[in-house]
Amino acid sequence: MSTLHKIALTFIKLVGPATAKSLLAYCGSAENVFSASKKQLAQIPGIGAKTIEAVQNTGALQRAEEELKFVEKHGIETMFFSDDNFPHRLKHCADGPLLLYFKGKADLNHPRIISIVGTRNATEYGKNLCKQLAEQLAPYNVMVVSGLAYGIDVAAHKECVNNQIPTVGVLGHGLDRLYPQLHRSVAQQMVLNGGLLTEFPTLTNPDRQNFPQRNRIIAGIADATIVVEASIKGGALITAHIANSYNRDVFAYPGRTTDVFSEGCNFLIKTNRAALINDVNDLVYYLGWDTEVLKKKQQIQTALHLNLTVNEQKVVDCLKSGQLAVDELAIQLTTQQSKLAIVLLTLEMQGIIVSLPGKIYKLT
């Protein structure tokens, strides 16, 4: 399918992502949608006379030509929902966008993506949590997504930039502008390692209704959403609700019961809409990242074991069933403890086994 026709699909009035996907399913391609006759379009379930008229209006293609020129001029990547580069997590969201515009270098199919959201009126408590969170996430090869809004969003982006974590801002307008302007500097830094993402074309104003719509992308593109600070009403709770509807993990930092901007977090935890976390260790546990680290460690150990001597390998094989005292090892291996001690010391120095009180040994 041509990029022009893919973009044009998003400019057809009365046609949203769900209807556009239905048109594609029946017509086979974006080009075929625009070349289909009234009779052919009328046979598609849910497609009425007004929609047919909108599809056959040439205005969508003309507007798409303007958008394509802008995209090509500014090196913007387009991602259609059927393309390989489209975020695969969003493909599983029934109300996901049809087309995305992306400026940056991040991999939107990164193996670990976390969304961080919160109030626009961030307190020092919330900002410090963002700082702590970014510092602790840095070793885990993660990408962070947020909305580049005032408060927690921009604090999370800034801390990610400081810790060289790729971070992506999801916008409520086109890539021909930036809102708020105050965040232009951090946005420019984000593009170097992360990026800016939107489903909105150029000439789209940052209208109020666009931000709840973009929140579904923030929730859907990530494995989990973390609410740092939030009042009982606002975009952060909307994002958490959407993430729940997508069966994604939601986490929240607790706050004092008297803090207005922790009220939303406490509500999410109290109603089992979010799991309580105190730091990244909790996140690592819930998402099973510690299991992956353990597997990697075991793989390293296996590689080390390939270089063992015959006697060292015998000791390792014995300890695979569990920890053993030195005298039990000597009996099982039918060897003298004095000779065994040298083998045990060598294995311990290699970090393959560890010595416990009472001359008991086990594999690390």
mmCIF file of C-alpha atoms in Angstrom:
data_model
loop_
_atom_site.group_PDB
_atom_site.id
_atom_site.type_symbol
_atom_site.label_atom_id
_atom_site.label_comp_id
_atom_site.label_asym_id
_atom_site.label_seq_id
_atom_site.Cartn_x
_atom_site.Cartn_y
_atom_site.Cartn_z
ATOM 1 C CA MET A 1 0.000 0.000 0.000
ATOM 2 C CA SER A 2 1.250 3.483 -0.793
ATOM 3 C CA THR A 3 2.050 5.831 2.076
ATOM 4 C CA LEU A 4 -0.116 8.494 0.447
ATOM 5 C CA HIS A 5 -3.244 6.327 0.548
ATOM 6 C CA LYS A 6 -2.522 5.141 4.077
ATOM 7 C CA ILE A 7 -2.362 8.747 5.257
ATOM 8 C CA ALA A 8 -5.443 9.630 3.218
ATOM 9 C CA LEU A 9 -7.491 7.034 5.094
ATOM 10 C CA THR A 10 -7.024 9.058 8.290
ATOM 11 C CA PHE A 11 -8.399 12.210 6.601
ATOM 12 C CA ILE A 12 -11.742 10.718 5.554
ATOM 13 C CA LYS A 13 -14.450 12.453 7.535
ATOM 14 C CA LEU A 14 -16.751 10.171 9.573
ATOM 15 C CA VAL A 15 -14.178 7.354 9.355
ATOM 16 C CA GLY A 16 -12.297 6.456 12.523
ATOM 17 C CA PRO A 17 -9.702 3.691 13.045
ATOM 18 C CA ALA A 18 -12.309 0.919 13.484
ATOM 19 C CA THR A 19 -14.241 1.843 10.327
ATOM 20 C CA ALA A 20 -11.027 2.289 8.354
ATOM 21 C CA LYS A 21 -9.855 -1.192 9.360
ATOM 22 C CA SER A 22 -13.210 -2.580 8.250
ATOM 23 C CA LEU A 23 -12.853 -0.850 4.873
ATOM 24 C CA LEU A 24 -9.377 -2.291 4.477
ATOM 25 C CA ALA A 25 -10.543 -5.783 5.389
ATOM 26 C CA TYR A 26 -13.155 -5.745 2.640
ATOM 27 C CA CYS A 27 -11.245 -3.787 -0.014
ATOM 28 C CA GLY A 28 -7.825 -5.338 0.504
ATOM 29 C CA SER A 29 -5.741 -2.152 0.381
ATOM 30 C CA ALA A 30 -5.899 1.581 0.982
ATOM 31 C CA GLU A 31 -5.725 2.208 -2.782
ATOM 32 C CA ASN A 32 -8.721 -0.061 -3.344
ATOM 33 C CA VAL A 33 -10.750 1.839 -0.727
ATOM 34 C CA PHE A 34 -10.481 5.028 -2.786
ATOM 35 C CA SER A 35 -11.063 3.307 -6.118
ATOM 36 C CA ALA A 36 -14.075 1.242 -4.973
ATOM 37 C CA SER A 37 -17.449 2.027 -6.497
ATOM 38 C CA LYS A 38 -20.496 3.128 -4.488
ATOM 39 C CA LYS A 39 -22.012 -0.299 -5.055
ATOM 40 C CA GLN A 40 -18.945 -2.069 -3.687
ATOM 41 C CA LEU A 41 -18.742 0.206 -0.637
ATOM 42 C CA ALA A 42 -22.467 -0.190 0.059
ATOM 43 C CA GLN A 43 -21.984 -3.954 0.463
ATOM 44 C CA ILE A 44 -19.653 -3.433 3.444
ATOM 45 C CA PRO A 45 -21.504 -3.813 6.776
ATOM 46 C CA GLY A 46 -21.783 -0.568 8.710
ATOM 47 C CA ILE A 47 -20.937 1.642 5.743
ATOM 48 C CA GLY A 48 -23.775 4.053 4.988
ATOM 49 C CA ALA A 49 -24.443 6.688 2.355
ATOM 50 C CA LYS A 50 -22.683 9.521 4.237
ATOM 51 C CA THR A 51 -19.560 7.433 4.742
ATOM 52 C CA ILE A 52 -19.523 6.419 1.070
ATOM 53 C CA GLU A 53 -19.793 10.069 0.079
ATOM 54 C CA ALA A 54 -16.893 10.950 2.403
ATOM 55 C CA VAL A 55 -14.711 8.149 1.002
ATOM 56 C CA GLN A 56 -15.267 9.251 -2.578
ATOM 57 C CA ASN A 57 -14.588 12.893 -1.828
ATOM 58 C CA THR A 58 -11.126 13.741 -3.207
ATOM 59 C CA GLY A 59 -10.383 16.068 -0.286
ATOM 60 C CA ALA A 60 -8.758 13.296 1.788
ATOM 61 C CA LEU A 61 -6.200 12.496 -0.909
ATOM 62 C CA GLN A 62 -5.395 16.166 -1.452
ATOM 63 C CA ARG A 63 -4.835 16.716 2.264
ATOM 64 C CA ALA A 64 -2.717 13.551 2.435
ATOM 65 C CA GLU A 65 -0.416 14.925 -0.280
ATOM 66 C CA GLU A 66 0.326 17.955 1.906
ATOM 67 C CA GLU A 67 0.974 15.738 4.921
ATOM 68 C CA LEU A 68 3.271 13.433 2.945
ATOM 69 C CA LYS A 69 5.381 16.408 1.826
ATOM 70 C CA PHE A 70 5.795 17.501 5.451
ATOM 71 C CA VAL A 71 6.682 13.971 6.567
ATOM 72 C CA GLU A 72 9.320 13.533 3.874
ATOM 73 C CA LYS A 73 10.803 16.991 4.398
ATOM 74 C CA HIS A 74 11.287 16.528 8.161
ATOM 75 C CA GLY A 75 12.368 12.871 8.204
ATOM 76 C CA ILE A 76 9.279 11.667 10.033
ATOM 77 C CA GLU A 77 8.526 7.946 10.066
ATOM 78 C CA THR A 78 4.962 6.828 9.377
ATOM 79 C CA MET A 79 3.698 3.623 10.946
ATOM 80 C CA PHE A 80 0.530 2.034 9.573
ATOM 81 C CA PHE A 81 -1.160 -0.572 11.770
ATOM 82 C CA SER A 82 -0.408 -3.347 9.273
ATOM 83 C CA ASP A 83 3.272 -2.380 8.897
ATOM 84 C CA ASP A 84 6.068 -4.323 10.592
ATOM 85 C CA ASN A 85 7.363 -1.198 12.334
ATOM 86 C CA PHE A 86 4.002 -0.454 13.983
ATOM 87 C CA PRO A 87 4.149 -0.982 17.787
ATOM 88 C CA HIS A 88 2.973 -4.576 18.155
ATOM 89 C CA ARG A 89 1.544 -3.959 21.637
ATOM 90 C CA LEU A 90 -0.868 -1.415 20.151
ATOM 91 C CA LYS A 91 -2.031 -3.918 17.537
ATOM 92 C CA HIS A 92 -3.760 -5.833 20.333
ATOM 93 C CA CYS A 93 -5.800 -2.765 21.360
ATOM 94 C CA ALA A 94 -9.203 -2.767 19.669
ATOM 95 C CA ASP A 95 -9.378 1.042 19.643
ATOM 96 C CA GLY A 96 -5.727 1.525 18.716
ATOM 97 C CA PRO A 97 -4.703 4.148 16.146
ATOM 98 C CA LEU A 98 -4.624 3.478 12.429
ATOM 99 C CA LEU A 99 -1.497 5.495 11.698
ATOM 100 C CA LEU A 100 1.323 6.957 13.779
ATOM 101 C CA TYR A 101 3.889 9.660 13.069
ATOM 102 C CA PHE A 102 7.257 9.260 14.768
ATOM 103 C CA LYS A 103 10.307 11.489 15.026
ATOM 104 C CA GLY A 104 13.255 9.884 16.798
ATOM 105 C CA LYS A 105 15.479 6.847 17.145
ATOM 106 C CA ALA A 106 13.765 4.648 19.740
ATOM 107 C CA ASP A 107 12.515 1.139 19.004
ATOM 108 C CA LEU A 108 8.770 1.251 19.636
ATOM 109 C CA ASN A 109 8.868 -2.547 19.862
ATOM 110 C CA HIS A 110 11.494 -2.419 22.589
ATOM 111 C CA PRO A 111 11.368 -5.595 24.740
ATOM 112 C CA ARG A 112 10.686 -3.561 27.907
ATOM 113 C CA ILE A 113 8.474 -0.489 27.775
ATOM 114 C CA ILE A 114 7.165 1.295 30.859
ATOM 115 C CA SER A 115 4.757 4.257 30.882
ATOM 116 C CA ILE A 116 5.087 6.815 33.662
ATOM 117 C CA VAL A 117 2.201 9.231 34.269
ATOM 118 C CA GLY A 118 1.001 11.608 36.931
ATOM 119 C CA THR A 119 -0.347 14.974 37.908
ATOM 120 C CA ARG A 120 0.554 18.218 36.167
ATOM 121 C CA ASN A 121 1.001 19.727 39.637
ATOM 122 C CA ALA A 122 3.917 17.582 40.717
ATOM 123 C CA THR A 123 5.247 18.061 44.242
ATOM 124 C CA GLU A 124 8.860 17.605 45.331
ATOM 125 C CA TYR A 125 7.825 14.145 46.526
ATOM 126 C CA GLY A 126 6.682 13.206 43.010
ATOM 127 C CA LYS A 127 9.737 14.712 41.314
ATOM 128 C CA ASN A 128 12.050 12.850 43.687
ATOM 129 C CA LEU A 129 10.215 9.612 42.915
ATOM 130 C CA CYS A 130 10.795 10.212 39.177
ATOM 131 C CA LYS A 131 14.496 10.759 39.853
ATOM 132 C CA GLN A 132 14.727 7.603 41.956
ATOM 133 C CA LEU A 133 12.730 5.608 39.426
ATOM 134 C CA ALA A 134 14.926 6.592 36.477
ATOM 135 C CA GLU A 135 18.154 5.908 38.356
ATOM 136 C CA GLN A 136 16.933 2.462 39.384
ATOM 137 C CA LEU A 137 15.506 1.606 35.933
ATOM 138 C CA ALA A 138 18.733 2.480 34.091
ATOM 139 C CA PRO A 139 20.400 -0.969 34.459
ATOM 140 C CA TYR A 140 17.329 -2.836 33.194
ATOM 141 C CA ASN A 141 17.461 -1.846 29.494
ATOM 142 C CA VAL A 142 14.035 -0.239 29.512
ATOM 143 C CA MET A 143 12.268 2.413 27.432
ATOM 144 C CA VAL A 144 10.000 4.954 29.145
ATOM 145 C CA VAL A 145 6.896 6.543 27.630
ATOM 146 C CA SER A 146 4.974 9.549 28.916
ATOM 147 C CA GLY A 147 2.997 12.530 27.642
ATOM 148 C CA LEU A 148 5.500 15.434 27.795
ATOM 149 C CA ALA A 149 2.957 17.394 29.860
ATOM 150 C CA TYR A 150 3.700 19.615 32.830
ATOM 151 C CA GLY A 151 4.479 17.931 36.131
ATOM 152 C CA ILE A 152 5.256 14.237 36.427
ATOM 153 C CA ASP A 153 5.402 13.619 32.663
ATOM 154 C CA VAL A 154 8.206 16.042 31.901
ATOM 155 C CA ALA A 155 9.990 15.182 35.166
ATOM 156 C CA ALA A 156 10.081 11.530 34.060
ATOM 157 C CA HIS A 157 11.374 12.483 30.595
ATOM 158 C CA LYS A 158 14.104 14.724 32.034
ATOM 159 C CA GLU A 159 15.327 12.076 34.464
ATOM 160 C CA CYS A 160 15.403 9.496 31.669
ATOM 161 C CA VAL A 161 17.503 11.828 29.526
ATOM 162 C CA ASN A 162 19.861 12.350 32.483
ATOM 163 C CA ASN A 163 20.220 8.577 32.889
ATOM 164 C CA GLN A 164 20.485 7.846 29.145
ATOM 165 C CA ILE A 165 17.226 5.898 29.110
ATOM 166 C CA PRO A 166 15.384 6.142 25.753
ATOM 167 C CA THR A 167 12.156 8.017 26.378
ATOM 168 C CA VAL A 168 9.227 8.770 24.057
ATOM 169 C CA GLY A 169 6.679 11.541 24.434
ATOM 170 C CA VAL A 170 3.186 10.894 23.074
ATOM 171 C CA LEU A 171 1.672 14.161 21.866
ATOM 172 C CA GLY A 172 -1.872 15.460 21.616
ATOM 173 C CA HIS A 173 -1.145 17.369 18.386
ATOM 174 C CA GLY A 174 0.872 17.108 15.177
ATOM 175 C CA LEU A 175 4.646 17.182 14.829
ATOM 176 C CA ASP A 176 4.593 20.656 13.271
ATOM 177 C CA ARG A 177 4.423 22.173 16.751
ATOM 178 C CA LEU A 178 5.176 21.455 20.384
ATOM 179 C CA TYR A 179 2.963 21.940 23.391
ATOM 180 C CA PRO A 180 3.886 23.179 25.856
ATOM 181 C CA GLN A 181 6.622 25.282 24.249
ATOM 182 C CA LEU A 182 8.473 25.354 27.556
ATOM 183 C CA HIS A 183 9.416 21.683 27.006
ATOM 184 C CA ARG A 184 11.037 22.186 23.599
ATOM 185 C CA SER A 185 14.560 21.823 24.992
ATOM 186 C CA VAL A 186 13.899 18.462 26.645
ATOM 187 C CA ALA A 187 11.968 17.309 23.556
ATOM 188 C CA GLN A 188 15.002 18.013 21.373
ATOM 189 C CA GLN A 189 17.146 15.899 23.686
ATOM 190 C CA MET A 190 14.561 13.104 23.662
ATOM 191 C CA VAL A 191 14.654 12.834 19.867
ATOM 192 C CA LEU A 192 18.370 11.979 19.988
ATOM 193 C CA ASN A 193 17.773 8.753 21.940
ATOM 194 C CA GLY A 194 14.007 8.371 22.246
ATOM 195 C CA GLY A 195 11.479 10.341 20.249
ATOM 196 C CA LEU A 196 8.134 12.062 19.779
ATOM 197 C CA LEU A 197 5.054 10.083 18.743
ATOM 198 C CA THR A 198 1.566 11.113 17.685
ATOM 199 C CA GLU A 199 -1.444 9.936 15.719
ATOM 200 C CA PHE A 200 -2.418 13.530 14.928
ATOM 201 C CA PRO A 201 -1.418 15.156 11.618
ATOM 202 C CA THR A 202 -0.045 18.650 11.155
ATOM 203 C CA LEU A 203 -2.352 21.636 11.758
ATOM 204 C CA THR A 204 -3.906 19.822 14.735
ATOM 205 C CA ASN A 205 -4.237 22.124 17.713
ATOM 206 C CA PRO A 206 -3.470 20.802 21.224
ATOM 207 C CA ASP A 207 -7.165 20.816 22.106
ATOM 208 C CA ARG A 208 -8.373 19.465 25.429
ATOM 209 C CA GLN A 209 -10.148 16.434 23.935
ATOM 210 C CA ASN A 210 -6.963 15.221 22.231
ATOM 211 C CA PHE A 211 -5.161 14.383 25.448
ATOM 212 C CA PRO A 212 -7.494 11.670 26.773
ATOM 213 C CA GLN A 213 -7.323 10.196 23.248
ATOM 214 C CA ARG A 214 -3.515 10.120 23.249
ATOM 215 C CA ASN A 215 -3.598 8.470 26.706
ATOM 216 C CA ARG A 216 -4.726 5.204 25.126
ATOM 217 C CA ILE A 217 -1.441 5.138 23.197
ATOM 218 C CA ILE A 218 0.547 5.757 26.388
ATOM 219 C CA ALA A 219 -1.295 2.857 28.055
ATOM 220 C CA GLY A 220 -1.322 0.520 25.076
ATOM 221 C CA ILE A 221 2.278 0.831 23.925
ATOM 222 C CA ALA A 222 3.708 -0.257 27.293
ATOM 223 C CA ASP A 223 3.936 -3.467 29.283
ATOM 224 C CA ALA A 224 3.023 -1.582 32.442
ATOM 225 C CA THR A 225 1.949 1.882 33.572
ATOM 226 C CA ILE A 226 3.288 3.540 36.720
ATOM 227 C CA VAL A 227 1.264 6.308 38.365
ATOM 228 C CA VAL A 228 3.658 8.418 40.420
ATOM 229 C CA GLU A 229 1.342 11.140 41.732
ATOM 230 C CA ALA A 230 -2.277 11.785 40.800
ATOM 231 C CA SER A 231 -5.365 13.497 42.127
ATOM 232 C CA ILE A 232 -8.675 11.674 42.111
ATOM 233 C CA LYS A 233 -9.556 13.283 38.749
ATOM 234 C CA GLY A 234 -7.262 13.762 35.796
ATOM 235 C CA GLY A 235 -5.451 12.223 32.859
ATOM 236 C CA ALA A 236 -3.263 9.895 34.940
ATOM 237 C CA LEU A 237 -6.254 7.984 36.264
ATOM 238 C CA ILE A 238 -7.745 7.857 32.772
ATOM 239 C CA THR A 239 -4.516 6.284 31.521
ATOM 240 C CA ALA A 240 -4.542 3.787 34.402
ATOM 241 C CA HIS A 241 -8.153 2.865 33.614
ATOM 242 C CA ILE A 242 -7.323 2.335 29.934
ATOM 243 C CA ALA A 243 -4.298 0.200 30.843
ATOM 244 C CA ASN A 244 -6.540 -1.944 33.026
ATOM 245 C CA SER A 245 -8.973 -2.370 30.130
ATOM 246 C CA TYR A 246 -6.058 -3.591 27.984
ATOM 247 C CA ASN A 247 -5.104 -6.113 30.695
ATOM 248 C CA ARG A 248 -1.791 -4.337 31.261
ATOM 249 C CA ASP A 249 -0.121 -4.065 34.647
ATOM 250 C CA VAL A 250 -0.681 -0.843 36.575
ATOM 251 C CA PHE A 251 1.437 0.265 39.532
ATOM 252 C CA ALA A 252 1.155 3.238 41.861
ATOM 253 C CA TYR A 253 3.289 4.854 44.513
ATOM 254 C CA PRO A 254 1.355 5.352 47.758
ATOM 255 C CA GLY A 255 1.160 8.749 49.428
ATOM 256 C CA ARG A 256 -0.112 10.230 52.685
ATOM 257 C CA THR A 257 -3.887 10.205 53.046
ATOM 258 C CA THR A 258 -3.851 14.000 53.438
ATOM 259 C CA ASP A 259 -2.003 14.654 50.157
ATOM 260 C CA VAL A 260 -4.354 15.756 47.373
ATOM 261 C CA PHE A 261 -1.955 14.605 44.654
ATOM 262 C CA SER A 262 -1.597 11.144 46.142
ATOM 263 C CA GLU A 263 -5.335 10.674 46.473
ATOM 264 C CA GLY A 264 -5.608 9.111 43.018
ATOM 265 C CA CYS A 265 -2.728 6.704 43.637
ATOM 266 C CA ASN A 266 -4.169 5.628 46.982
ATOM 267 C CA PHE A 267 -7.566 5.116 45.328
ATOM 268 C CA LEU A 268 -6.071 2.901 42.610
ATOM 269 C CA ILE A 269 -4.311 0.777 45.228
ATOM 270 C CA LYS A 270 -7.327 0.608 47.538
ATOM 271 C CA THR A 271 -9.648 -0.544 44.740
ATOM 272 C CA ASN A 272 -7.131 -3.097 43.376
ATOM 273 C CA ARG A 273 -6.728 -1.167 40.139
ATOM 274 C CA ALA A 274 -2.999 -0.831 40.756
ATOM 275 C CA ALA A 275 -0.341 -2.726 42.662
ATOM 276 C CA LEU A 276 1.554 -0.798 45.319
ATOM 277 C CA ILE A 277 5.243 -0.221 44.670
ATOM 278 C CA ASN A 278 7.883 1.441 46.834
ATOM 279 C CA ASP A 279 10.771 1.203 44.384
ATOM 280 C CA VAL A 280 11.964 -0.543 41.237
ATOM 281 C CA ASN A 281 12.608 -3.795 43.098
ATOM 282 C CA ASP A 282 8.839 -4.227 43.422
ATOM 283 C CA LEU A 283 8.401 -3.574 39.686
ATOM 284 C CA VAL A 284 11.164 -6.052 38.846
ATOM 285 C CA TYR A 285 9.485 -8.686 40.994
ATOM 286 C CA TYR A 286 5.986 -8.185 39.559
ATOM 287 C CA LEU A 287 7.177 -8.159 35.936
ATOM 288 C CA GLY A 288 9.464 -11.148 36.392
ATOM 289 C CA TRP A 289 12.623 -9.336 35.368
ATOM 290 C CA ASP A 290 14.478 -10.923 38.296
ATOM 291 C CA THR A 291 13.714 -14.345 36.777
ATOM 292 C CA GLU A 292 15.346 -13.243 33.522
ATOM 293 C CA VAL A 293 18.424 -12.062 35.405
ATOM 294 C CA LEU A 294 18.593 -15.422 37.174
ATOM 295 C CA LYS A 295 18.357 -17.269 33.853
ATOM 296 C CA LYS A 296 21.162 -15.146 32.441
ATOM 297 C CA LYS A 297 23.253 -15.888 35.507
ATOM 298 C CA GLN A 298 22.596 -19.600 35.116
ATOM 299 C CA GLN A 299 23.604 -19.420 31.443
ATOM 300 C CA ILE A 300 26.884 -17.795 32.465
ATOM 301 C CA GLN A 301 27.416 -20.506 35.045
ATOM 302 C CA THR A 302 26.732 -23.186 32.447
ATOM 303 C CA ALA A 303 29.343 -21.636 30.179
ATOM 304 C CA LEU A 304 31.819 -21.611 33.045
ATOM 305 C CA HIS A 305 31.094 -25.228 33.814
ATOM 306 C CA LEU A 306 32.237 -26.223 30.338
ATOM 307 C CA ASN A 307 35.824 -25.383 31.327
ATOM 308 C CA LEU A 308 35.884 -27.424 34.538
ATOM 309 C CA THR A 309 38.272 -30.268 35.274
ATOM 310 C CA VAL A 310 36.892 -33.767 35.741
ATOM 311 C CA ASN A 311 37.016 -33.530 39.553
ATOM 312 C CA GLU A 312 35.488 -30.025 39.578
ATOM 313 C CA GLN A 313 32.630 -31.191 37.367
ATOM 314 C CA LYS A 314 31.955 -34.124 39.728
ATOM 315 C CA VAL A 315 31.569 -31.702 42.648
ATOM 316 C CA VAL A 316 29.236 -29.459 40.643
ATOM 317 C CA ASP A 317 27.127 -32.473 39.619
ATOM 318 C CA CYS A 318 26.783 -33.535 43.254
ATOM 319 C CA LEU A 319 25.709 -30.054 44.361
ATOM 320 C CA LYS A 320 23.032 -29.774 41.672
ATOM 321 C CA SER A 321 20.741 -31.792 43.927
ATOM 322 C CA GLY A 322 21.257 -29.335 46.795
ATOM 323 C CA GLN A 323 23.757 -28.163 49.391
ATOM 324 C CA LEU A 324 26.052 -30.734 51.012
ATOM 325 C CA ALA A 325 28.533 -30.844 53.879
ATOM 326 C CA VAL A 326 32.154 -31.500 52.988
ATOM 327 C CA ASP A 327 32.128 -34.965 54.586
ATOM 328 C CA GLU A 328 29.006 -35.926 52.595
ATOM 329 C CA LEU A 329 30.681 -34.753 49.400
ATOM 330 C CA ALA A 330 33.786 -36.799 50.207
ATOM 331 C CA ILE A 331 31.678 -39.918 50.748
ATOM 332 C CA GLN A 332 29.689 -39.455 47.527
ATOM 333 C CA LEU A 333 32.852 -38.805 45.509
ATOM 334 C CA THR A 334 34.873 -41.517 47.318
ATOM 335 C CA THR A 335 37.790 -39.159 47.833
ATOM 336 C CA GLN A 336 39.792 -37.818 50.758
ATOM 337 C CA GLN A 337 38.662 -34.513 52.303
ATOM 338 C CA SER A 338 42.191 -33.079 51.952
ATOM 339 C CA LYS A 339 42.125 -33.574 48.175
ATOM 340 C CA LEU A 340 38.507 -32.394 47.979
ATOM 341 C CA ALA A 341 39.374 -29.166 49.832
ATOM 342 C CA ILE A 342 41.623 -28.029 46.957
ATOM 343 C CA VAL A 343 38.862 -28.631 44.405
ATOM 344 C CA LEU A 344 36.302 -26.792 46.573
ATOM 345 C CA LEU A 345 38.622 -23.814 47.021
ATOM 346 C CA THR A 346 39.156 -23.546 43.255
ATOM 347 C CA LEU A 347 35.406 -23.657 42.557
ATOM 348 C CA GLU A 348 34.755 -21.073 45.268
ATOM 349 C CA MET A 349 37.356 -18.719 43.806
ATOM 350 C CA GLN A 350 35.637 -19.007 40.403
ATOM 351 C CA GLY A 351 32.331 -18.046 42.005
ATOM 352 C CA ILE A 352 30.713 -21.351 41.061
ATOM 353 C CA ILE A 353 30.066 -22.509 44.632
ATOM 354 C CA VAL A 354 29.739 -20.757 47.974
ATOM 355 C CA SER A 355 30.815 -21.905 51.431
ATOM 356 C CA LEU A 356 28.236 -21.800 54.224
ATOM 357 C CA PRO A 357 28.751 -22.107 58.004
ATOM 358 C CA GLY A 358 29.500 -25.674 59.096
ATOM 359 C CA LYS A 359 31.609 -26.457 56.013
ATOM 360 C CA ILE A 360 28.507 -26.764 53.855
ATOM 361 C CA TYR A 361 28.720 -25.966 50.143
ATOM 362 C CA LYS A 362 26.160 -25.065 47.494
ATOM 363 C CA LEU A 363 26.092 -23.784 43.928
ATOM 364 C CA THR A 364 25.778 -20.018 43.531
#
